[in-house]
XYZ file of C-alpha atoms in Angstrom:
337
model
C 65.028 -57.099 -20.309
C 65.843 -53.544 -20.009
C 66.194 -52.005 -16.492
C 62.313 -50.468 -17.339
C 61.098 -53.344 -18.012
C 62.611 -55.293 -14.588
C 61.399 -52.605 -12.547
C 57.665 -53.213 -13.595
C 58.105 -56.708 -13.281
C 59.107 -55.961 -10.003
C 55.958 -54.138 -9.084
C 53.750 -56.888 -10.930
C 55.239 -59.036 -7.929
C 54.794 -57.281 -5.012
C 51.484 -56.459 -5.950
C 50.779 -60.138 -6.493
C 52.306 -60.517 -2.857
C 49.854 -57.843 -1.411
C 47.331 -59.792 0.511
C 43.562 -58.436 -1.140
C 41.423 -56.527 1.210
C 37.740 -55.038 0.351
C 37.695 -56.568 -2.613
C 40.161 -54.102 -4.378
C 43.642 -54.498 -5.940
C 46.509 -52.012 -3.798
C 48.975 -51.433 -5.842
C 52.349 -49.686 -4.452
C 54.468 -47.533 -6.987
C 58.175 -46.918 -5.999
C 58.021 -43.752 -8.200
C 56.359 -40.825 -8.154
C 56.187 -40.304 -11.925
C 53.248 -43.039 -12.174
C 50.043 -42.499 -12.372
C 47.387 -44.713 -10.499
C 45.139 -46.418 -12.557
C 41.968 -48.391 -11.936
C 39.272 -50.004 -13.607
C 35.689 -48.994 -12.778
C 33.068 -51.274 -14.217
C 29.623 -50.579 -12.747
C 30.292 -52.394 -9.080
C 32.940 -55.032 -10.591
C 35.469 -55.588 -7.624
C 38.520 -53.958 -9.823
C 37.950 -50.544 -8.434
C 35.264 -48.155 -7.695
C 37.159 -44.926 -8.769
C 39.219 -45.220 -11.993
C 37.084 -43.293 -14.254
C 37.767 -40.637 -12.532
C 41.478 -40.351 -10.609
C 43.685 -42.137 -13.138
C 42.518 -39.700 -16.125
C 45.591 -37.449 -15.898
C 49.617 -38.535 -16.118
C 52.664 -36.971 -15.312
C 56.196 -37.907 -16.871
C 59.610 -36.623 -17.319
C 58.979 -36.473 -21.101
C 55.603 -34.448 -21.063
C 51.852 -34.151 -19.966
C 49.609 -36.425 -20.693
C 46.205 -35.757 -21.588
C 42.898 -36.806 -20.056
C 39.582 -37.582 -20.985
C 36.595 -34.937 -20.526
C 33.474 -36.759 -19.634
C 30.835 -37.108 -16.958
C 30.714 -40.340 -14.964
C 27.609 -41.468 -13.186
C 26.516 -44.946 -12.600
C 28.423 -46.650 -15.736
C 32.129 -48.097 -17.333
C 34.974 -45.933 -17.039
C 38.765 -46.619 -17.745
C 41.886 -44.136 -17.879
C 45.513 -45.217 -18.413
C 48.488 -42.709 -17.796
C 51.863 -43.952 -18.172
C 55.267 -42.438 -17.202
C 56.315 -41.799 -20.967
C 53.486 -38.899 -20.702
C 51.102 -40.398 -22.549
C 47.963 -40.506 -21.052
C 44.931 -40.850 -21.996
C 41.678 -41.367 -20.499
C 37.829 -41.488 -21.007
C 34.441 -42.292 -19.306
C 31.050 -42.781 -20.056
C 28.078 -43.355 -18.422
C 24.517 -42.416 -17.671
C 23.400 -40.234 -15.148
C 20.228 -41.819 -13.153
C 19.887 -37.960 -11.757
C 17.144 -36.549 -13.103
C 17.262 -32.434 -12.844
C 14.192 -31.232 -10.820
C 11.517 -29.086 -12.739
C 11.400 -25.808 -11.386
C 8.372 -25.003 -8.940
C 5.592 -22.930 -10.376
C 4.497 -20.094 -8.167
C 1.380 -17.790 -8.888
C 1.591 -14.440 -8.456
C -1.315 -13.083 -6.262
C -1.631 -9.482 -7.257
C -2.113 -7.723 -3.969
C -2.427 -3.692 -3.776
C 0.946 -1.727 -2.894
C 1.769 -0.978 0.782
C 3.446 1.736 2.248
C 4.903 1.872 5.712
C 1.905 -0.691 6.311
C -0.620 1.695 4.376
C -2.715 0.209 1.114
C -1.712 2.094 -1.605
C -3.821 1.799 -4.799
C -2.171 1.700 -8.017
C -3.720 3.336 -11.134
C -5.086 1.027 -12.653
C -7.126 0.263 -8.870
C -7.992 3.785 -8.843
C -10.347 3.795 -11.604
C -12.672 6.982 -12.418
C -11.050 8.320 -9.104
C -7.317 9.391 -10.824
C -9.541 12.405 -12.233
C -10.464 13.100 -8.811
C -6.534 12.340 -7.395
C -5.087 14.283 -10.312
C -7.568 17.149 -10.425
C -6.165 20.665 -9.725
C -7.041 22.113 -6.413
C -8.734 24.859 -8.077
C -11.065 22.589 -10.146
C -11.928 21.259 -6.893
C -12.588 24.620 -5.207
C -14.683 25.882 -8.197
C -17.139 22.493 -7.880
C -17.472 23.617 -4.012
C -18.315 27.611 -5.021
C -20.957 26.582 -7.618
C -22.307 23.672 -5.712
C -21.629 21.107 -8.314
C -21.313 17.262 -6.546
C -21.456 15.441 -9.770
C -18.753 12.728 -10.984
C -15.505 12.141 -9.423
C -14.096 15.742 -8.846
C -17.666 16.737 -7.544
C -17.959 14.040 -5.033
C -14.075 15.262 -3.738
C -15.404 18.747 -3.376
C -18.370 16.950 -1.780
C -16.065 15.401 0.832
C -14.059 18.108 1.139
C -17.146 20.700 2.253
C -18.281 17.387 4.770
C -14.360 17.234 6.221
C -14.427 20.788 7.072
C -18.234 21.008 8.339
C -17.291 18.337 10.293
C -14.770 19.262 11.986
C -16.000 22.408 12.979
C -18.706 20.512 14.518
C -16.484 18.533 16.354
C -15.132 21.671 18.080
C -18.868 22.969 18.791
C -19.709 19.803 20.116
C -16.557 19.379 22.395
C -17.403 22.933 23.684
C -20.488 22.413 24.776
C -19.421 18.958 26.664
C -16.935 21.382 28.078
C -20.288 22.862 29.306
C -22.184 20.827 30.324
C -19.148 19.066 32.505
C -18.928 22.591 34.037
C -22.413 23.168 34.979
C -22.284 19.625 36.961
C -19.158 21.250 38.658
C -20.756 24.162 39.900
C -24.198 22.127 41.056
C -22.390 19.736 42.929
C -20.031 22.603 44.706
C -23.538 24.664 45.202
C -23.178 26.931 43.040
C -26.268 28.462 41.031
C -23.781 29.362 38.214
C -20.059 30.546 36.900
C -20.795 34.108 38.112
C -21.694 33.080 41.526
C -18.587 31.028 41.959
C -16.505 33.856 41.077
C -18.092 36.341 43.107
C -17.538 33.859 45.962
C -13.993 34.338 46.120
C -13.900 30.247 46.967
C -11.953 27.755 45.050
C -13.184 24.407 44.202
C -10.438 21.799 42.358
C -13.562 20.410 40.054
C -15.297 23.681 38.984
C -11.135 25.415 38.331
C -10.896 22.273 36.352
C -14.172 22.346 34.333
C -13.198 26.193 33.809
C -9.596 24.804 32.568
C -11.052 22.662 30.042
C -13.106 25.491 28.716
C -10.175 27.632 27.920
C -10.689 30.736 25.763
C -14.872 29.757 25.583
C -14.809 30.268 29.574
C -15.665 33.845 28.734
C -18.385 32.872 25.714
C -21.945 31.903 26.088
C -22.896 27.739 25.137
C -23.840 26.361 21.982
C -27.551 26.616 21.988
C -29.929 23.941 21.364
C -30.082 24.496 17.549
C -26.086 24.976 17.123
C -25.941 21.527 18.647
C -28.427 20.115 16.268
C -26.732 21.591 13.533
C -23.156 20.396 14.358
C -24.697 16.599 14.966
C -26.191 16.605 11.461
C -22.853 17.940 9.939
C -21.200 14.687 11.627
C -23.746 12.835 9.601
C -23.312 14.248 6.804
C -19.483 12.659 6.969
C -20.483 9.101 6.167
C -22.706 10.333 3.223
C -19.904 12.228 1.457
C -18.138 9.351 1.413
C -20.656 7.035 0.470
C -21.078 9.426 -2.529
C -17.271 9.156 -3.312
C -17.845 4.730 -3.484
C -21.230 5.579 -5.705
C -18.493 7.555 -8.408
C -15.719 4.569 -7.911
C -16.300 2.373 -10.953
C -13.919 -0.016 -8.640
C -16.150 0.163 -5.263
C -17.645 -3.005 -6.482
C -15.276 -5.099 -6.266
C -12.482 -3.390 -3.811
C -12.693 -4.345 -0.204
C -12.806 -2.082 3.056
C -8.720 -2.164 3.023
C -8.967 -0.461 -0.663
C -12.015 1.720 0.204
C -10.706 2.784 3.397
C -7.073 3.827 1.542
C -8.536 5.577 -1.127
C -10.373 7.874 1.436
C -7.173 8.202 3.206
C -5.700 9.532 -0.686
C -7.810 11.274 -1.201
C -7.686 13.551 2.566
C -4.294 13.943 1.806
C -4.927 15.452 -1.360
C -6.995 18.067 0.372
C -4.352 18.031 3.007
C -3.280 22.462 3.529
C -6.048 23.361 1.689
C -8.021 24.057 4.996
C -8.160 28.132 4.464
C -8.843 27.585 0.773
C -11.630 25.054 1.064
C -13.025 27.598 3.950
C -13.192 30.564 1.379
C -14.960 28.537 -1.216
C -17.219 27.190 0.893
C -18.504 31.070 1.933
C -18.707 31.976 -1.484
C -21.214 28.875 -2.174
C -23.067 30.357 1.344
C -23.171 33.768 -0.323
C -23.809 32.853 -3.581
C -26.930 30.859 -2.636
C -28.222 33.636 -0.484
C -28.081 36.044 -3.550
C -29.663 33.466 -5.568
C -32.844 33.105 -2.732
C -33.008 37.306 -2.740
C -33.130 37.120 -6.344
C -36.198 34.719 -5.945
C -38.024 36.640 -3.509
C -37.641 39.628 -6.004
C -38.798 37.918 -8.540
C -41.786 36.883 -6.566
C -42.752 40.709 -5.619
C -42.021 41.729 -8.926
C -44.842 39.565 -10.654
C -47.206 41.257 -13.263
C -51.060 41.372 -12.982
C -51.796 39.063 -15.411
C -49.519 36.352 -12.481
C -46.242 36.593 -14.911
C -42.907 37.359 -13.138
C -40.224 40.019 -15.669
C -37.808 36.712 -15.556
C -40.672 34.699 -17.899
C -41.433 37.125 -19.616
C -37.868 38.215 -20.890
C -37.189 34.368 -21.142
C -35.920 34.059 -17.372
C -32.611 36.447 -16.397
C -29.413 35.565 -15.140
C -30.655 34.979 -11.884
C -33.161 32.023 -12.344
C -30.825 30.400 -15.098
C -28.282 29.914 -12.174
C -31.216 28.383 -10.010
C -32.366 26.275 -12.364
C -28.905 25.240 -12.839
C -28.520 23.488 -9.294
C -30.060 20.089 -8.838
C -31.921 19.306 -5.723
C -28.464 17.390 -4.364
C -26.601 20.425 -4.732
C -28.582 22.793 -3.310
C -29.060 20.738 -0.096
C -24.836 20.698 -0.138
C -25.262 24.454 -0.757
C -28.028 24.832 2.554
C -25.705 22.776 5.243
C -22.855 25.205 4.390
C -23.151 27.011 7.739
C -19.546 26.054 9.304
């Protein structure tokens, strides 16, 4: 027996010596060139982790190589000796199963911005003619009166914004007023003149005069301008009716998506307040040439009851009349602001 071969013999003792604990054999190498090696047989007491530590060797001589594998539940053995040689495998079933991945639908919600709905093109409909339509299209549907399809309801809304707005003003005015008319009664005053003339201050009636600013001077809105101003603020709620009526999407978008495409489509009007202004007088004198034309039409009839415009086939005049359906000319007639 070689000295080798003693000095294993010697370990196969003092292992044998080693009192068992946990159901495991401890076994004690004197030299760091050995490899550990245990037995794993699917929960037989000869060790639970062999298929896995003892799969790589170390020697004087050389590397030895070990075993690529996976080890779940199952068999395993690896041997590595001090000559180098080592060698090692494993096998074994897995009882993991991989999870599927989750399934998620999409819910296809409209675009926000900064909290705002924005509608996408394909949300937008008939109304990307009316989002992409040049300013000037838009300005020539307001001059000739012309409400019709998507452009024509934006020039719709775009005559009701500024009318609107203007009667705002006319209507804060004449609040402005009335509050100072209440002033002056309850200070005793007959009216604004008398005050003055008193030379007296009262905090309420300097107030009400405050509030007035540059109209302090003017006369109030009469009776009529007030009547008119109201009916512009109605008018509001009907432009924009008219822009759901040319939405081929209004039927099925909610008050978030109607409510942003109104909001799109006042910005696209947004600077265009001088513009929109100028159009809208040329509609105001347009139609009044249009009604003078009428009326001389109507003095200029023949005896036999026929006006010149039927009998030369109608002029320019009544062609452009006739062109205007009822809807436009009643945009055309509540052009006053």
């Amino acid at each position: 027996m070689n000295l080798k071969n003693s000095l294993f013999a010697s370990l196969a003792m003092l292992a044998l010596a080693v009192p068992v604990t946990g159901g495991a054999f401890v076994f004690v190498s004197a030299s760091p060139a050995l490899a550990k090696s245990d037995k794993d047989k699917g929960g037989s007491g000869r060790g639970s982790d062999r298929g896995s530590r003892s799969d790589r060797g170390k020697s004087d001589r050389g590397r030895g190589s070990s075993s690529q594998g996976r080890s779940g539940t199952g068999g395993g053995n690896g041997n590595g000796n001090a000559y180098g040689a080592g060698n090692g495998n494993s096998g074994g079933s897995s009882g993991s199963v991989k999870p599927a991945k989750a399934t998620t639908t999409a819910t296809v919600e409209p675009e926000s911005l900064d909290g705002e709905v924005a509608l996408r093109p394909n949300q937008l409909g008939s109304m990307n003619g009316a989002m992409n339509a040049n300013i000037n299209a838009v300005l020539a549907h307001i001059r000739n009166g012309n409400t019709n399809g998507p452009v024509g309801a934006l020039a719709g809304l775009a005559v009701a914004e500024h009318n609107a707005a203007e009667a705002e003003t006319l209507l804060e005015t004449a609040g402005d007023f009335a509050a100072l008319d209440e002033a002056l009664e309850a200070a005793g005053y007959e009216d604004l003149q008398t005050y003055l003339d008193s030379g007296e201050t009262d905090g309420n009636v300097d107030a009400a005069i405050a509030a007035l600013g540059d109209a302090a001077g003017t006369e109030p809105p009469t009776e009529e301008e007030i009547a008119e101003a109201e009916a512009a603020l109605a008018a509001l709620p009907e432009a924009e009716a008219a822009i759901f009526d040319a939405w081929n999407k209004s039927g099925s978008a909610t008050e978030e998506e109607k409510q942003a495409l109104l909001d799109a489509l006042r910005d696209r009007l947004d600077g265009e307040d001088e513009a929109i202004a100028a159009a809208i007088e040329a509609a105001v004198d347009r139609a009044s040439e249009t009604d003078g034309d009428t009326e001389a039409e109507a003095d200029g009839e023949s005896d036999d009851g026929a006006s010149d415009a039927e009998e030369e086939g109608g002029d320019e005049g009544a062609e452009e009349t006739a062109a205007l359906d009822p809807e436009a000319q009643a945009m055309i007639d509540g052009l006053k602001y």
